[in-house]
Amino acid sequence: MVTEISAQSEFQTLLNDHTYLVADFFATWCPPCKAIAPLYEQLSKANSAPGKVTFTKINIDEVPELTAQFQISAIPTFLIFKNGKQIEEIRSANAPALKKNVENIAAEVKGGGAQEQEEEKKKLEFEEDF
């Protein structure tokens, strides 16, 4: 489910309450924004997880303070945050990049992350030796 942000405080609350936050900065008058919206909605439905992954939409005309804070100069722009810090920026309606980044997040959330899986595997191999 995509949450439409109407205030900076609402964004901050979601950012604090989720490991990952994916933000779509858009405008209602923007054709590329409209074109990628169905994919964003689909990715949100398939990958949202309470407390772990949330998807937001931020209308640049209605929440200009967030637009300024993140120096959004092109739309759509997708920002991805992990533990409150921005880790990725996707400018324009780049569907393959958006999909790849969301799939990576989903894999990490479901599998605990590649590094954690590798550490767990080494731990199990070590225990088998004894």
mmCIF file with all atom_site columns, C-alpha atoms in Angstrom:
data_model
loop_
_atom_site.group_PDB
_atom_site.id
_atom_site.type_symbol
_atom_site.label_atom_id
_atom_site.label_alt_id
_atom_site.label_comp_id
_atom_site.label_asym_id
_atom_site.label_entity_id
_atom_site.label_seq_id
_atom_site.pdbx_PDB_ins_code
_atom_site.Cartn_x
_atom_site.Cartn_y
_atom_site.Cartn_z
_atom_site.occupancy
_atom_site.B_iso_or_equiv
_atom_site.pdbx_formal_charge
_atom_site.auth_seq_id
_atom_site.auth_comp_id
_atom_site.auth_asym_id
_atom_site.auth_atom_id
_atom_site.pdbx_PDB_model_num
ATOM 1   C CA . MET A 1 1   ? 0.000  0.000   0.000   1.00 0.00 ? 1   MET A CA 1
ATOM 2   C CA . VAL A 1 2   ? 1.269  3.452   -0.905  1.00 0.00 ? 2   VAL A CA 1
ATOM 3   C CA . THR A 1 3   ? 0.915  6.227   1.686   1.00 0.00 ? 3   THR A CA 1
ATOM 4   C CA . GLU A 1 4   ? 0.412  9.703   0.265   1.00 0.00 ? 4   GLU A CA 1
ATOM 5   C CA . ILE A 1 5   ? 2.411  12.126  2.417   1.00 0.00 ? 5   ILE A CA 1
ATOM 6   C CA . SER A 1 6   ? 0.768  15.439  3.274   1.00 0.00 ? 6   SER A CA 1
ATOM 7   C CA . ALA A 1 7   ? 3.244  16.781  5.857   1.00 0.00 ? 7   ALA A CA 1
ATOM 8   C CA . GLN A 1 8   ? 6.936  16.581  6.673   1.00 0.00 ? 8   GLN A CA 1
ATOM 9   C CA . SER A 1 9   ? 6.148  15.146  10.129  1.00 0.00 ? 9   SER A CA 1
ATOM 10  C CA . GLU A 1 10  ? 4.169  12.292  8.574   1.00 0.00 ? 10  GLU A CA 1
ATOM 11  C CA . PHE A 1 11  ? 7.166  11.412  6.381   1.00 0.00 ? 11  PHE A CA 1
ATOM 12  C CA . GLN A 1 12  ? 9.512  11.506  9.383   1.00 0.00 ? 12  GLN A CA 1
ATOM 13  C CA . THR A 1 13  ? 7.254  9.181   11.384  1.00 0.00 ? 13  THR A CA 1
ATOM 14  C CA . LEU A 1 14  ? 7.171  6.598   8.587   1.00 0.00 ? 14  LEU A CA 1
ATOM 15  C CA . LEU A 1 15  ? 10.927 6.941   8.109   1.00 0.00 ? 15  LEU A CA 1
ATOM 16  C CA . ASN A 1 16  ? 11.513 6.264   11.813  1.00 0.00 ? 16  ASN A CA 1
ATOM 17  C CA . ASP A 1 17  ? 9.050  3.351   11.957  1.00 0.00 ? 17  ASP A CA 1
ATOM 18  C CA . HIS A 1 18  ? 10.391 1.297   9.009   1.00 0.00 ? 18  HIS A CA 1
ATOM 19  C CA . THR A 1 19  ? 13.739 -0.239  8.096   1.00 0.00 ? 19  THR A CA 1
ATOM 20  C CA . TYR A 1 20  ? 13.172 0.733   4.445   1.00 0.00 ? 20  TYR A CA 1
ATOM 21  C CA . LEU A 1 21  ? 11.190 3.601   2.985   1.00 0.00 ? 21  LEU A CA 1
ATOM 22  C CA . VAL A 1 22  ? 10.723 4.106   -0.748  1.00 0.00 ? 22  VAL A CA 1
ATOM 23  C CA . ALA A 1 23  ? 9.577  7.626   -1.661  1.00 0.00 ? 23  ALA A CA 1
ATOM 24  C CA . ASP A 1 24  ? 8.087  8.669   -4.999  1.00 0.00 ? 24  ASP A CA 1
ATOM 25  C CA . PHE A 1 25  ? 8.365  12.425  -5.588  1.00 0.00 ? 25  PHE A CA 1
ATOM 26  C CA . PHE A 1 26  ? 5.787  13.244  -8.272  1.00 0.00 ? 26  PHE A CA 1
ATOM 27  C CA . ALA A 1 27  ? 3.337  15.816  -9.636  1.00 0.00 ? 27  ALA A CA 1
ATOM 28  C CA . THR A 1 28  ? -0.197 15.285  -10.912 1.00 0.00 ? 28  THR A CA 1
ATOM 29  C CA . TRP A 1 29  ? 0.639  17.141  -14.141 1.00 0.00 ? 29  TRP A CA 1
ATOM 30  C CA . CYS A 1 30  ? 3.715  14.977  -14.943 1.00 0.00 ? 30  CYS A CA 1
ATOM 31  C CA . PRO A 1 31  ? 3.168  12.373  -17.749 1.00 0.00 ? 31  PRO A CA 1
ATOM 32  C CA . PRO A 1 32  ? 6.190  10.163  -16.796 1.00 0.00 ? 32  PRO A CA 1
ATOM 33  C CA . CYS A 1 33  ? 4.935  10.157  -13.180 1.00 0.00 ? 33  CYS A CA 1
ATOM 34  C CA . LYS A 1 34  ? 1.548  8.902   -14.364 1.00 0.00 ? 34  LYS A CA 1
ATOM 35  C CA . ALA A 1 35  ? 3.188  6.294   -16.590 1.00 0.00 ? 35  ALA A CA 1
ATOM 36  C CA . ILE A 1 36  ? 5.219  4.673   -13.803 1.00 0.00 ? 36  ILE A CA 1
ATOM 37  C CA . ALA A 1 37  ? 2.522  4.970   -11.091 1.00 0.00 ? 37  ALA A CA 1
ATOM 38  C CA . PRO A 1 38  ? 0.919  1.539   -11.792 1.00 0.00 ? 38  PRO A CA 1
ATOM 39  C CA . LEU A 1 39  ? 4.300  -0.215  -11.448 1.00 0.00 ? 39  LEU A CA 1
ATOM 40  C CA . TYR A 1 40  ? 5.021  1.645   -8.204  1.00 0.00 ? 40  TYR A CA 1
ATOM 41  C CA . GLU A 1 41  ? 1.599  0.629   -6.845  1.00 0.00 ? 41  GLU A CA 1
ATOM 42  C CA . GLN A 1 42  ? 2.222  -2.988  -7.861  1.00 0.00 ? 42  GLN A CA 1
ATOM 43  C CA . LEU A 1 43  ? 5.675  -3.046  -6.221  1.00 0.00 ? 43  LEU A CA 1
ATOM 44  C CA . SER A 1 44  ? 4.169  -1.543  -3.082  1.00 0.00 ? 44  SER A CA 1
ATOM 45  C CA . LYS A 1 45  ? 1.405  -4.146  -2.842  1.00 0.00 ? 45  LYS A CA 1
ATOM 46  C CA . ALA A 1 46  ? 3.853  -7.000  -3.367  1.00 0.00 ? 46  ALA A CA 1
ATOM 47  C CA . ASN A 1 47  ? 6.626  -5.785  -1.060  1.00 0.00 ? 47  ASN A CA 1
ATOM 48  C CA . SER A 1 48  ? 5.217  -3.660  1.788   1.00 0.00 ? 48  SER A CA 1
ATOM 49  C CA . ALA A 1 49  ? 5.899  -5.154  5.205   1.00 0.00 ? 49  ALA A CA 1
ATOM 50  C CA . PRO A 1 50  ? 4.799  -3.515  8.493   1.00 0.00 ? 50  PRO A CA 1
ATOM 51  C CA . GLY A 1 51  ? 7.783  -2.069  10.321  1.00 0.00 ? 51  GLY A CA 1
ATOM 52  C CA . LYS A 1 52  ? 10.142 -3.170  7.561   1.00 0.00 ? 52  LYS A CA 1
ATOM 53  C CA . VAL A 1 53  ? 9.211  -1.699  4.157   1.00 0.00 ? 53  VAL A CA 1
ATOM 54  C CA . THR A 1 54  ? 6.868  1.167   3.323   1.00 0.00 ? 54  THR A CA 1
ATOM 55  C CA . PHE A 1 55  ? 6.120  3.038   0.101   1.00 0.00 ? 55  PHE A CA 1
ATOM 56  C CA . THR A 1 56  ? 5.173  6.715   -0.020  1.00 0.00 ? 56  THR A CA 1
ATOM 57  C CA . LYS A 1 57  ? 4.134  9.276   -2.625  1.00 0.00 ? 57  LYS A CA 1
ATOM 58  C CA . ILE A 1 58  ? 5.067  12.916  -2.144  1.00 0.00 ? 58  ILE A CA 1
ATOM 59  C CA . ASN A 1 59  ? 3.376  15.499  -4.357  1.00 0.00 ? 59  ASN A CA 1
ATOM 60  C CA . ILE A 1 60  ? 6.038  18.160  -4.918  1.00 0.00 ? 60  ILE A CA 1
ATOM 61  C CA . ASP A 1 61  ? 3.362  20.854  -5.225  1.00 0.00 ? 61  ASP A CA 1
ATOM 62  C CA . GLU A 1 62  ? 1.707  19.953  -1.905  1.00 0.00 ? 62  GLU A CA 1
ATOM 63  C CA . VAL A 1 63  ? 4.756  19.218  0.272   1.00 0.00 ? 63  VAL A CA 1
ATOM 64  C CA . PRO A 1 64  ? 7.412  21.654  -1.017  1.00 0.00 ? 64  PRO A CA 1
ATOM 65  C CA . GLU A 1 65  ? 9.447  21.458  2.204   1.00 0.00 ? 65  GLU A CA 1
ATOM 66  C CA . LEU A 1 66  ? 10.319 17.791  1.515   1.00 0.00 ? 66  LEU A CA 1
ATOM 67  C CA . THR A 1 67  ? 11.048 18.613  -2.120  1.00 0.00 ? 67  THR A CA 1
ATOM 68  C CA . ALA A 1 68  ? 13.510 21.268  -0.962  1.00 0.00 ? 68  ALA A CA 1
ATOM 69  C CA . GLN A 1 69  ? 14.975 19.117  1.840   1.00 0.00 ? 69  GLN A CA 1
ATOM 70  C CA . PHE A 1 70  ? 15.920 16.355  -0.599  1.00 0.00 ? 70  PHE A CA 1
ATOM 71  C CA . GLN A 1 71  ? 16.824 18.763  -3.430  1.00 0.00 ? 71  GLN A CA 1
ATOM 72  C CA . ILE A 1 72  ? 14.417 17.208  -5.913  1.00 0.00 ? 72  ILE A CA 1
ATOM 73  C CA . SER A 1 73  ? 15.070 18.806  -9.308  1.00 0.00 ? 73  SER A CA 1
ATOM 74  C CA . ALA A 1 74  ? 13.423 16.276  -11.645 1.00 0.00 ? 74  ALA A CA 1
ATOM 75  C CA . ILE A 1 75  ? 10.280 14.173  -11.428 1.00 0.00 ? 75  ILE A CA 1
ATOM 76  C CA . PRO A 1 76  ? 9.602  11.474  -10.911 1.00 0.00 ? 76  PRO A CA 1
ATOM 77  C CA . THR A 1 77  ? 12.433 10.924  -8.452  1.00 0.00 ? 77  THR A CA 1
ATOM 78  C CA . PHE A 1 78  ? 12.478 7.860   -6.222  1.00 0.00 ? 78  PHE A CA 1
ATOM 79  C CA . LEU A 1 79  ? 14.496 7.960   -3.012  1.00 0.00 ? 79  LEU A CA 1
ATOM 80  C CA . ILE A 1 80  ? 15.224 4.833   -1.007  1.00 0.00 ? 80  ILE A CA 1
ATOM 81  C CA . PHE A 1 81  ? 16.063 5.020   2.679   1.00 0.00 ? 81  PHE A CA 1
ATOM 82  C CA . LYS A 1 82  ? 17.448 2.355   5.003   1.00 0.00 ? 82  LYS A CA 1
ATOM 83  C CA . ASN A 1 83  ? 17.430 2.943   8.758   1.00 0.00 ? 83  ASN A CA 1
ATOM 84  C CA . GLY A 1 84  ? 16.617 6.613   8.180   1.00 0.00 ? 84  GLY A CA 1
ATOM 85  C CA . LYS A 1 85  ? 19.472 7.290   5.745   1.00 0.00 ? 85  LYS A CA 1
ATOM 86  C CA . GLN A 1 86  ? 19.131 7.793   2.001   1.00 0.00 ? 86  GLN A CA 1
ATOM 87  C CA . ILE A 1 87  ? 20.866 4.944   0.157   1.00 0.00 ? 87  ILE A CA 1
ATOM 88  C CA . GLU A 1 88  ? 19.613 5.362   -3.414  1.00 0.00 ? 88  GLU A CA 1
ATOM 89  C CA . GLU A 1 89  ? 18.189 7.926   -5.831  1.00 0.00 ? 89  GLU A CA 1
ATOM 90  C CA . ILE A 1 90  ? 16.465 7.007   -9.083  1.00 0.00 ? 90  ILE A CA 1
ATOM 91  C CA . ARG A 1 91  ? 15.721 9.971   -11.323 1.00 0.00 ? 91  ARG A CA 1
ATOM 92  C CA . SER A 1 92  ? 13.078 9.732   -14.058 1.00 0.00 ? 92  SER A CA 1
ATOM 93  C CA . ALA A 1 93  ? 10.625 6.933   -14.784 1.00 0.00 ? 93  ALA A CA 1
ATOM 94  C CA . ASN A 1 94  ? 13.364 4.275   -14.838 1.00 0.00 ? 94  ASN A CA 1
ATOM 95  C CA . ALA A 1 95  ? 11.224 1.169   -14.335 1.00 0.00 ? 95  ALA A CA 1
ATOM 96  C CA . PRO A 1 96  ? 14.085 -1.394  -14.482 1.00 0.00 ? 96  PRO A CA 1
ATOM 97  C CA . ALA A 1 97  ? 16.124 0.468   -11.833 1.00 0.00 ? 97  ALA A CA 1
ATOM 98  C CA . LEU A 1 98  ? 13.102 0.932   -9.565  1.00 0.00 ? 98  LEU A CA 1
ATOM 99  C CA . LYS A 1 99  ? 12.107 -2.717  -9.868  1.00 0.00 ? 99  LYS A CA 1
ATOM 100 C CA . LYS A 1 100 ? 15.671 -3.964  -9.269  1.00 0.00 ? 100 LYS A CA 1
ATOM 101 C CA . ASN A 1 101 ? 16.104 -1.834  -6.140  1.00 0.00 ? 101 ASN A CA 1
ATOM 102 C CA . VAL A 1 102 ? 12.758 -2.902  -4.680  1.00 0.00 ? 102 VAL A CA 1
ATOM 103 C CA . GLU A 1 103 ? 13.489 -6.567  -5.453  1.00 0.00 ? 103 GLU A CA 1
ATOM 104 C CA . ASN A 1 104 ? 16.845 -6.236  -3.657  1.00 0.00 ? 104 ASN A CA 1
ATOM 105 C CA . ILE A 1 105 ? 15.074 -4.778  -0.622  1.00 0.00 ? 105 ILE A CA 1
ATOM 106 C CA . ALA A 1 106 ? 12.499 -7.583  -0.672  1.00 0.00 ? 106 ALA A CA 1
ATOM 107 C CA . ALA A 1 107 ? 15.217 -10.232 -0.886  1.00 0.00 ? 107 ALA A CA 1
ATOM 108 C CA . GLU A 1 108 ? 17.100 -8.695  2.029   1.00 0.00 ? 108 GLU A CA 1
ATOM 109 C CA . VAL A 1 109 ? 13.977 -8.401  4.183   1.00 0.00 ? 109 VAL A CA 1
ATOM 110 C CA . LYS A 1 110 ? 12.822 -11.957 3.421   1.00 0.00 ? 110 LYS A CA 1
ATOM 111 C CA . GLY A 1 111 ? 16.250 -13.570 3.570   1.00 0.00 ? 111 GLY A CA 1
ATOM 112 C CA . GLY A 1 112 ? 17.944 -11.451 6.183   1.00 0.00 ? 112 GLY A CA 1
ATOM 113 C CA . GLY A 1 113 ? 20.450 -10.107 3.670   1.00 0.00 ? 113 GLY A CA 1
ATOM 114 C CA . ALA A 1 114 ? 23.180 -11.852 1.717   1.00 0.00 ? 114 ALA A CA 1
ATOM 115 C CA . GLN A 1 115 ? 25.910 -11.004 4.226   1.00 0.00 ? 115 GLN A CA 1
ATOM 116 C CA . GLU A 1 116 ? 23.865 -12.333 7.155   1.00 0.00 ? 116 GLU A CA 1
ATOM 117 C CA . GLN A 1 117 ? 23.085 -15.513 5.197   1.00 0.00 ? 117 GLN A CA 1
ATOM 118 C CA . GLU A 1 118 ? 26.785 -16.035 4.455   1.00 0.00 ? 118 GLU A CA 1
ATOM 119 C CA . GLU A 1 119 ? 27.693 -15.557 8.132   1.00 0.00 ? 119 GLU A CA 1
ATOM 120 C CA . GLU A 1 120 ? 24.989 -18.033 9.173   1.00 0.00 ? 120 GLU A CA 1
ATOM 121 C CA . LYS A 1 121 ? 26.273 -20.554 6.608   1.00 0.00 ? 121 LYS A CA 1
ATOM 122 C CA . LYS A 1 122 ? 29.844 -20.240 7.935   1.00 0.00 ? 122 LYS A CA 1
ATOM 123 C CA . LYS A 1 123 ? 28.580 -20.663 11.490  1.00 0.00 ? 123 LYS A CA 1
ATOM 124 C CA . LEU A 1 124 ? 26.720 -23.856 10.548  1.00 0.00 ? 124 LEU A CA 1
ATOM 125 C CA . GLU A 1 125 ? 29.761 -25.226 8.684   1.00 0.00 ? 125 GLU A CA 1
ATOM 126 C CA . PHE A 1 126 ? 31.919 -24.496 11.728  1.00 0.00 ? 126 PHE A CA 1
ATOM 127 C CA . GLU A 1 127 ? 29.477 -26.270 14.048  1.00 0.00 ? 127 GLU A CA 1
ATOM 128 C CA . GLU A 1 128 ? 29.400 -29.318 11.742  1.00 0.00 ? 128 GLU A CA 1
ATOM 129 C CA . ASP A 1 129 ? 33.159 -29.698 12.177  1.00 0.00 ? 129 ASP A CA 1
ATOM 130 C CA . PHE A 1 130 ? 32.676 -30.493 15.878  1.00 0.00 ? 130 PHE A CA 1
#
